[in-house]
Amino acid sequence: MSTSHTAKTAMILDCDTGVDDTMAIMLACLAPEIELVGVTTIWGNVHTPIATRNTLNILAMCGKGDVPVAHGAEGPSNGDIADPAYFVHGDDGQGNKGMKANYGKPVDMSAAEFIVDACRKRPGEIELVPVGPLTNIALALQLEPNLPNLVRGVTVMGGTALTPGNVSPVAEANIWHDPEAADVVFRAQWPITMVGLDVTMKVLLEPKHFEKMNNGGGISKYMARITEFYSDFYEKYTYNKPLTTMHDAIAVALAAGLVKAKVSPCVNVEVDITNGPGRGQTVCDLRGVYMNFPPQEGAHCYVPLELEDGLPDYFTNLLASAGDPAVDVS
Ligand code: BDR
Ligand code: CA
């Protein structure tokens, strides 16, 4: 874990605010190394209005009600109806234990408009961190084709190179929800880091981390409370042990340099947009593995395959010392 930073990383998070998205937002609010410029919302784990509501509530809870939230697309690029993953994140996207009240309001701009506007104002400074389906980012590219020259880079939670998928044998959820948008985003000429299941399935919260959270202040108690449902899902259907993934928070941590990749080749990546069994697969050219990944013509996608240790401890210590919520979270 590396925590010695001088400049803060300015980031816009794009979230389908379920449980691990909440971890990502809390990390971005609490880590002193991060400047959270805004949060844009998307469907995926829940429908977009619920993602917007959850995002506003979590920011208010963390005393960051001044961070702008922009409501995003409500379905995939191909016009299909959104099909949320309530069975993983609960009906409210907060493990069925979210707060009753509603705090704050979204800005009067769409997610795509907000992204373009913020990046035009601060050219070269902002890291886009989409941790849901990539519809908003594809729309932002449509609105401003020069966007790749206006951002610092893009760190996506999504895809998988060598690890099985989590929606189909080969596809990860965020890419599978909108492969056409992902295709647009991966083709755009900007540096992308694909934080896929190769690493996110291995960075895990254990019971000792939840014990720590429950012994901390109200913010960490809330995080522990809403994670129970999500943890049960992972124990029952994935690990057969009490282990919980932190998917989206890992993308935030990597984008801000809080954790570093030990192996992260820059390779060509293509998204399968066919309607066959490969739909939504991120096809990563890792053939250079036996030669320490020599440069590939046109490659602009980094694929972390192995990370430094320490993120679950860092995250839970940060949460446990965050104090009590700025608003009523009952
Ligand atoms: C991704 O899908 C969603 O369930 C999570 O929030 C994460 O962004 C993992 O495949
Ligand atoms: Ca997500």
GROMACS .gro file of C-alpha atoms and ligand atoms in nm:
model
  341
    1MET     CA    1   0.000   0.000   0.000
    2SER     CA    2   0.128   0.344  -0.091
    3THR     CA    3  -0.017   0.639   0.094
    4SER     CA    4   0.257   0.900   0.055
    5HIS     CA    5   0.105   1.143  -0.194
    6THR     CA    6   0.138   1.512  -0.251
    7ALA     CA    7  -0.109   1.598  -0.530
    8LYS     CA    8  -0.464   1.478  -0.488
    9THR     CA    9  -0.620   1.275  -0.767
   10ALA     CA   10  -0.921   1.460  -0.908
   11MET     CA   11  -1.184   1.208  -1.010
   12ILE     CA   12  -1.539   1.172  -1.134
   13LEU     CA   13  -1.699   0.848  -1.024
   14ASP     CA   14  -1.971   0.696  -1.241
   15CYS     CA   15  -2.173   0.455  -1.026
   16ASP     CA   16  -2.469   0.214  -1.037
   17THR     CA   17  -2.484   0.270  -0.666
   18GLY     CA   18  -2.514  -0.065  -0.499
   19VAL     CA   19  -2.307  -0.197  -0.210
   20ASP     CA   20  -1.952  -0.201  -0.350
   21ASP     CA   21  -2.021   0.130  -0.530
   22THR     CA   22  -2.098   0.265  -0.182
   23MET     CA   23  -1.757   0.142  -0.068
   24ALA     CA   24  -1.605   0.326  -0.367
   25ILE     CA   25  -1.789   0.652  -0.289
   26MET     CA   26  -1.695   0.635   0.078
   27LEU     CA   27  -1.330   0.570  -0.010
   28ALA     CA   28  -1.333   0.866  -0.252
   29CYS     CA   29  -1.493   1.088   0.017
   30LEU     CA   30  -1.266   0.988   0.302
   31ALA     CA   31  -0.920   0.929   0.151
   32PRO     CA   32  -0.717   1.250   0.177
   33GLU     CA   33  -0.543   1.158  -0.150
   34ILE     CA   34  -0.865   1.206  -0.352
   35GLU     CA   35  -1.055   1.512  -0.472
   36LEU     CA   36  -1.405   1.394  -0.564
   37VAL     CA   37  -1.512   1.633  -0.841
   38GLY     CA   38  -1.854   1.475  -0.892
   39VAL     CA   39  -2.050   1.154  -0.909
   40THR     CA   40  -2.260   1.053  -1.209
   41THR     CA   41  -2.515   0.774  -1.194
   42ILE     CA   42  -2.615   0.481  -1.409
   43TRP     CA   43  -2.833   0.175  -1.385
   44GLY     CA   44  -2.684  -0.172  -1.333
   45ASN     CA   45  -2.709  -0.291  -0.976
   46VAL     CA   46  -3.032  -0.089  -0.947
   47HIS     CA   47  -3.235   0.143  -1.173
   48THR     CA   48  -3.077   0.486  -1.218
   49PRO     CA   49  -3.319   0.683  -0.990
   50ILE     CA   50  -3.224   0.452  -0.702
   51ALA     CA   51  -2.854   0.493  -0.787
   52THR     CA   52  -2.899   0.872  -0.777
   53ARG     CA   53  -3.086   0.860  -0.446
   54ASN     CA   54  -2.826   0.635  -0.285
   55THR     CA   55  -2.539   0.848  -0.414
   56LEU     CA   56  -2.690   1.169  -0.275
   57ASN     CA   57  -2.755   1.002   0.060
   58ILE     CA   58  -2.405   0.859   0.093
   59LEU     CA   59  -2.241   1.190   0.008
   60ALA     CA   60  -2.462   1.364   0.268
   61MET     CA   61  -2.369   1.098   0.522
   62CYS     CA   62  -1.998   1.161   0.460
   63GLY     CA   63  -2.042   1.539   0.496
   64LYS     CA   64  -1.987   1.584   0.119
   65GLY     CA   65  -2.333   1.708   0.022
   66ASP     CA   66  -2.162   1.980  -0.185
   67VAL     CA   67  -2.019   1.726  -0.434
   68PRO     CA   68  -2.235   1.748  -0.750
   69VAL     CA   69  -2.435   1.441  -0.856
   70ALA     CA   70  -2.559   1.408  -1.215
   71HIS     CA   71  -2.832   1.160  -1.308
   72GLY     CA   72  -2.737   0.940  -1.603
   73ALA     CA   73  -2.877   0.706  -1.867
   74GLU     CA   74  -3.158   0.475  -1.764
   75GLY     CA   75  -3.087   0.183  -1.995
   76PRO     CA   76  -2.832   0.037  -2.235
   77SER     CA   77  -2.727   0.191  -2.569
   78ASN     CA   78  -2.915  -0.068  -2.777
   79GLY     CA   79  -3.251   0.037  -2.629
   80ASP     CA   80  -3.305  -0.281  -2.427
   81ILE     CA   81  -3.477  -0.251  -2.089
   82ALA     CA   82  -3.241  -0.229  -1.791
   83ASP     CA   83  -3.234  -0.545  -1.583
   84PRO     CA   84  -3.088  -0.465  -1.239
   85ALA     CA   85  -2.904  -0.706  -1.008
   86TYR     CA   86  -3.132  -0.668  -0.704
   87PHE     CA   87  -3.047  -1.021  -0.594
   88VAL     CA   88  -2.687  -0.907  -0.522
   89HIS     CA   89  -2.742  -0.557  -0.381
   90GLY     CA   90  -3.097  -0.568  -0.240
   91ASP     CA   91  -3.408  -0.387  -0.368
   92ASP     CA   92  -3.273  -0.053  -0.247
   93GLY     CA   93  -2.915  -0.120  -0.362
   94GLN     CA   94  -2.819  -0.095   0.004
   95GLY     CA   95  -2.874  -0.455   0.109
   96ASN     CA   96  -3.238  -0.368   0.201
   97LYS     CA   97  -3.098  -0.168   0.493
   98GLY     CA   98  -3.049   0.177   0.341
   99MET     CA   99  -3.160   0.498   0.509
  100LYS     CA  100  -3.521   0.615   0.500
  101ALA     CA  101  -3.467   0.986   0.432
  102ASN     CA  102  -3.359   1.150   0.106
  103TYR     CA  103  -3.088   1.414   0.104
  104GLY     CA  104  -2.986   1.659  -0.170
  105LYS     CA  105  -3.077   1.691  -0.537
  106PRO     CA  106  -2.896   1.610  -0.860
  107VAL     CA  107  -2.762   1.896  -1.075
  108ASP     CA  108  -2.953   2.018  -1.376
  109MET     CA  109  -2.729   1.840  -1.628
  110SER     CA  110  -2.718   1.483  -1.753
  111ALA     CA  111  -2.427   1.264  -1.646
  112ALA     CA  112  -2.270   1.291  -1.992
  113GLU     CA  113  -2.307   1.670  -1.996
  114PHE     CA  114  -2.159   1.696  -1.647
  115ILE     CA  115  -1.856   1.485  -1.744
  116VAL     CA  116  -1.788   1.692  -2.056
  117ASP     CA  117  -1.836   2.022  -1.876
  118ALA     CA  118  -1.608   1.929  -1.584
  119CYS     CA  119  -1.332   1.798  -1.814
  120ARG     CA  120  -1.345   2.107  -2.037
  121LYS     CA  121  -1.299   2.325  -1.728
  122ARG     CA  122  -0.995   2.129  -1.609
  123PRO     CA  123  -0.825   1.984  -1.918
  124GLY     CA  124  -0.590   1.694  -1.848
  125GLU     CA  125  -0.663   1.682  -1.475
  126ILE     CA  126  -0.959   1.454  -1.417
  127GLU     CA  127  -0.956   1.075  -1.397
  128LEU     CA  128  -1.288   0.921  -1.499
  129VAL     CA  129  -1.367   0.620  -1.281
  130PRO     CA  130  -1.671   0.436  -1.418
  131VAL     CA  131  -1.771   0.144  -1.196
  132GLY     CA  132  -2.099   0.051  -1.365
  133PRO     CA  133  -2.212  -0.006  -1.726
  134LEU     CA  134  -2.029   0.233  -1.960
  135THR     CA  135  -2.334   0.401  -2.120
  136ASN     CA  136  -2.270   0.748  -1.973
  137ILE     CA  137  -1.906   0.747  -2.080
  138ALA     CA  138  -1.999   0.647  -2.436
  139LEU     CA  139  -2.259   0.928  -2.441
  140ALA     CA  140  -2.000   1.177  -2.316
  141LEU     CA  141  -1.769   1.071  -2.601
  142GLN     CA  142  -2.051   1.127  -2.847
  143LEU     CA  143  -2.109   1.475  -2.704
  144GLU     CA  144  -1.739   1.565  -2.703
  145PRO     CA  145  -1.525   1.351  -2.938
  146ASN     CA  146  -1.217   1.535  -2.806
  147LEU     CA  147  -1.282   1.400  -2.453
  148PRO     CA  148  -0.980   1.164  -2.465
  149ASN     CA  149  -0.758   1.475  -2.483
  150LEU     CA  150  -0.938   1.645  -2.195
  151VAL     CA  151  -0.907   1.374  -1.927
  152ARG     CA  152  -0.609   1.242  -1.732
  153GLY     CA  153  -0.726   0.888  -1.805
  154VAL     CA  154  -1.002   0.636  -1.743
  155THR     CA  155  -1.000   0.365  -1.478
  156VAL     CA  156  -1.285   0.121  -1.540
  157MET     CA  157  -1.409  -0.141  -1.296
  158GLY     CA  158  -1.515  -0.404  -1.542
  159GLY     CA  159  -1.414  -0.685  -1.770
  160THR     CA  160  -1.192  -0.981  -1.714
  161ALA     CA  161  -0.885  -1.115  -1.891
  162LEU     CA  162  -0.802  -1.457  -1.748
  163THR     CA  163  -1.065  -1.507  -1.479
  164PRO     CA  164  -1.414  -1.647  -1.550
  165GLY     CA  165  -1.696  -1.398  -1.595
  166ASN     CA  166  -1.961  -1.336  -1.331
  167VAL     CA  167  -2.268  -1.304  -1.555
  168SER     CA  168  -2.177  -1.547  -1.829
  169PRO     CA  169  -1.880  -1.784  -1.844
  170VAL     CA  170  -1.675  -1.503  -2.004
  171ALA     CA  171  -1.849  -1.170  -1.933
  172GLU     CA  172  -1.826  -0.941  -1.631
  173ALA     CA  173  -2.146  -0.757  -1.528
  174ASN     CA  174  -2.055  -0.396  -1.608
  175ILE     CA  175  -1.944  -0.481  -1.962
  176TRP     CA  176  -2.222  -0.735  -2.018
  177HIS     CA  177  -2.492  -0.478  -1.930
  178ASP     CA  178  -2.389  -0.255  -2.225
  179PRO     CA  179  -2.124  -0.412  -2.451
  180GLU     CA  180  -2.188  -0.159  -2.730
  181ALA     CA  181  -2.102   0.129  -2.494
  182ALA     CA  182  -1.798  -0.059  -2.364
  183ASP     CA  183  -1.681  -0.111  -2.722
  184VAL     CA  184  -1.695   0.266  -2.785
  185VAL     CA  185  -1.509   0.338  -2.461
  186PHE     CA  186  -1.233   0.081  -2.519
  187ARG     CA  187  -1.177   0.201  -2.877
  188ALA     CA  188  -1.139   0.569  -2.778
  189GLN     CA  189  -0.779   0.685  -2.774
  190TRP     CA  190  -0.725   0.748  -2.405
  191PRO     CA  191  -0.525   0.555  -2.147
  192ILE     CA  192  -0.763   0.302  -1.989
  193THR     CA  193  -0.697   0.084  -1.689
  194MET     CA  194  -0.927  -0.217  -1.689
  195VAL     CA  195  -0.970  -0.317  -1.326
  196GLY     CA  196  -1.130  -0.651  -1.394
  197LEU     CA  197  -1.226  -0.964  -1.207
  198ASP     CA  198  -0.862  -1.081  -1.240
  199VAL     CA  199  -0.783  -0.857  -0.945
  200THR     CA  200  -1.117  -0.767  -0.788
  201MET     CA  201  -1.208  -1.127  -0.701
  202LYS     CA  202  -0.888  -1.151  -0.496
  203VAL     CA  203  -0.906  -0.840  -0.278
  204LEU     CA  204  -1.140  -0.952  -0.003
  205LEU     CA  205  -1.299  -0.836   0.318
  206GLU     CA  206  -1.301  -1.103   0.589
  207PRO     CA  207  -1.505  -1.124   0.913
  208LYS     CA  208  -1.225  -0.940   1.101
  209HIS     CA  209  -1.280  -0.638   0.874
  210PHE     CA  210  -1.651  -0.625   0.955
  211GLU     CA  211  -1.570  -0.655   1.325
  212LYS     CA  212  -1.345  -0.350   1.287
  213MET     CA  213  -1.617  -0.159   1.100
  214ASN     CA  214  -1.876  -0.243   1.367
  215ASN     CA  215  -1.642  -0.116   1.638
  216GLY     CA  216  -1.590   0.215   1.456
  217GLY     CA  217  -1.807   0.525   1.416
  218GLY     CA  218  -2.149   0.549   1.254
  219ILE     CA  219  -2.025   0.570   0.894
  220SER     CA  220  -1.844   0.239   0.916
  221LYS     CA  221  -2.132   0.082   1.107
  222TYR     CA  222  -2.362   0.184   0.818
  223MET     CA  223  -2.123   0.024   0.567
  224ALA     CA  224  -2.116  -0.299   0.769
  225ARG     CA  225  -2.496  -0.294   0.802
  226ILE     CA  226  -2.567  -0.263   0.428
  227THR     CA  227  -2.301  -0.517   0.329
  228GLU     CA  228  -2.462  -0.816   0.506
  229PHE     CA  229  -2.696  -0.902   0.218
  230TYR     CA  230  -2.417  -0.865  -0.043
  231SER     CA  231  -2.177  -1.074   0.168
  232ASP     CA  232  -2.438  -1.348   0.201
  233PHE     CA  233  -2.469  -1.358  -0.178
  234TYR     CA  234  -2.092  -1.397  -0.224
  235GLU     CA  235  -2.065  -1.658   0.049
  236LYS     CA  236  -2.353  -1.861  -0.092
  237TYR     CA  237  -2.288  -1.838  -0.465
  238THR     CA  238  -1.917  -1.768  -0.510
  239TYR     CA  239  -1.669  -1.839  -0.232
  240ASN     CA  240  -1.845  -2.087  -0.003
  241LYS     CA  241  -1.673  -1.892   0.278
  242PRO     CA  242  -1.746  -1.556   0.448
  243LEU     CA  243  -1.548  -1.346   0.197
  244THR     CA  244  -1.667  -1.022   0.037
  245THR     CA  245  -1.537  -0.851  -0.277
  246MET     CA  246  -1.469  -0.477  -0.289
  247HIS     CA  247  -1.480  -0.449  -0.675
  248ASP     CA  248  -1.548  -0.077  -0.725
  249ALA     CA  249  -1.341   0.047  -0.433
  250ILE     CA  250  -1.038  -0.124  -0.588
  251ALA     CA  251  -1.075   0.084  -0.906
  252VAL     CA  252  -1.087   0.403  -0.695
  253ALA     CA  253  -0.782   0.295  -0.497
  254LEU     CA  254  -0.582   0.215  -0.811
  255ALA     CA  255  -0.683   0.539  -0.981
  256ALA     CA  256  -0.559   0.736  -0.680
  257GLY     CA  257  -0.240   0.531  -0.637
  258LEU     CA  258  -0.352   0.405  -0.294
  259VAL     CA  259  -0.266   0.059  -0.413
  260LYS     CA  260  -0.030  -0.026  -0.698
  261ALA     CA  261  -0.042  -0.303  -0.956
  262LYS     CA  262   0.255  -0.542  -0.946
  263VAL     CA  263   0.175  -0.669  -1.297
  264SER     CA  264  -0.022  -0.453  -1.542
  265PRO     CA  265   0.063  -0.502  -1.909
  266CYS     CA  266  -0.048  -0.246  -2.170
  267VAL     CA  267  -0.224  -0.457  -2.433
  268ASN     CA  268  -0.492  -0.448  -2.700
  269VAL     CA  269  -0.841  -0.519  -2.567
  270GLU     CA  270  -1.155  -0.575  -2.773
  271VAL     CA  271  -1.512  -0.605  -2.649
  272ASP     CA  272  -1.728  -0.881  -2.798
  273ILE     CA  273  -2.053  -0.722  -2.920
  274THR     CA  274  -2.181  -1.028  -3.105
  275ASN     CA  275  -2.492  -1.205  -2.982
  276GLY     CA  276  -2.318  -1.537  -2.927
  277PRO     CA  277  -2.182  -1.689  -2.608
  278GLY     CA  278  -1.893  -1.442  -2.605
  279ARG     CA  279  -2.115  -1.131  -2.578
  280GLY     CA  280  -1.963  -0.885  -2.331
  281GLN     CA  281  -1.626  -1.058  -2.313
  282THR     CA  282  -1.317  -0.835  -2.294
  283VAL     CA  283  -1.071  -1.011  -2.523
  284CYS     CA  284  -0.726  -0.912  -2.394
  285ASP     CA  285  -0.414  -0.989  -2.597
  286LEU     CA  286  -0.190  -1.140  -2.330
  287ARG     CA  287   0.017  -1.349  -2.570
  288GLY     CA  288   0.328  -1.156  -2.465
  289VAL     CA  289   0.316  -1.316  -2.120
  290TYR     CA  290   0.620  -1.536  -2.188
  291MET     CA  291   0.831  -1.234  -2.295
  292ASN     CA  292   0.732  -0.991  -2.019
  293PHE     CA  293   0.472  -0.825  -2.241
  294PRO     CA  294   0.660  -0.645  -2.518
  295PRO     CA  295   0.489  -0.328  -2.657
  296GLN     CA  296   0.189  -0.384  -2.887
  297GLU     CA  297   0.107  -0.144  -3.167
  298GLY     CA  298  -0.194   0.070  -3.081
  299ALA     CA  299  -0.231  -0.065  -2.727
  300HIS     CA  300  -0.364   0.183  -2.471
  301CYS     CA  301  -0.531  -0.042  -2.215
  302TYR     CA  302  -0.358  -0.147  -1.894
  303VAL     CA  303  -0.480  -0.476  -1.750
  304PRO     CA  304  -0.379  -0.521  -1.385
  305LEU     CA  305  -0.325  -0.889  -1.310
  306GLU     CA  306  -0.173  -0.867  -0.963
  307LEU     CA  307  -0.196  -0.600  -0.690
  308GLU     CA  308  -0.004  -0.508  -0.379
  309ASP     CA  309  -0.164  -0.631  -0.056
  310GLY     CA  310  -0.319  -0.415   0.212
  311LEU     CA  311  -0.628  -0.248   0.067
  312PRO     CA  312  -0.892  -0.420   0.289
  313ASP     CA  313  -0.701  -0.313   0.603
  314TYR     CA  314  -0.647   0.041   0.474
  315PHE     CA  315  -1.013   0.073   0.377
  316THR     CA  316  -1.155  -0.057   0.704
  317ASN     CA  317  -0.916   0.154   0.916
  318LEU     CA  318  -1.017   0.462   0.718
  319LEU     CA  319  -1.386   0.382   0.764
  320ALA     CA  320  -1.358   0.291   1.130
  321SER     CA  321  -1.196   0.625   1.210
  322ALA     CA  322  -1.435   0.833   0.997
  323GLY     CA  323  -1.664   0.920   1.284
  324ASP     CA  324  -2.039   0.956   1.276
  325PRO     CA  325  -2.263   1.041   0.981
  326ALA     CA  326  -2.342   1.405   0.913
  327VAL     CA  327  -2.712   1.310   0.871
  328ASP     CA  328  -2.959   1.065   1.025
  329VAL     CA  329  -2.898   0.724   0.860
  330SER     CA  330  -3.167   0.522   1.037
  331BDR     C1  331  -1.944  -0.504  -1.089
  331BDR     O1  332  -2.085  -0.529  -1.105
  331BDR     C2  333  -2.156  -0.472  -0.998
  331BDR     O2  334  -2.233  -0.567  -0.932
  331BDR     C3  335  -2.059  -0.418  -0.900
  331BDR     O3  336  -2.101  -0.297  -0.843
  331BDR     C4  337  -1.932  -0.402  -0.979
  331BDR     O4  338  -1.923  -0.273  -1.036
  331BDR     C5  339  -1.876  -0.636  -1.061
  331BDR     O5  340  -1.889  -0.723  -1.168
  332CA      CA  341  -2.075  -0.096  -0.967
   0.00000   0.00000   0.00000
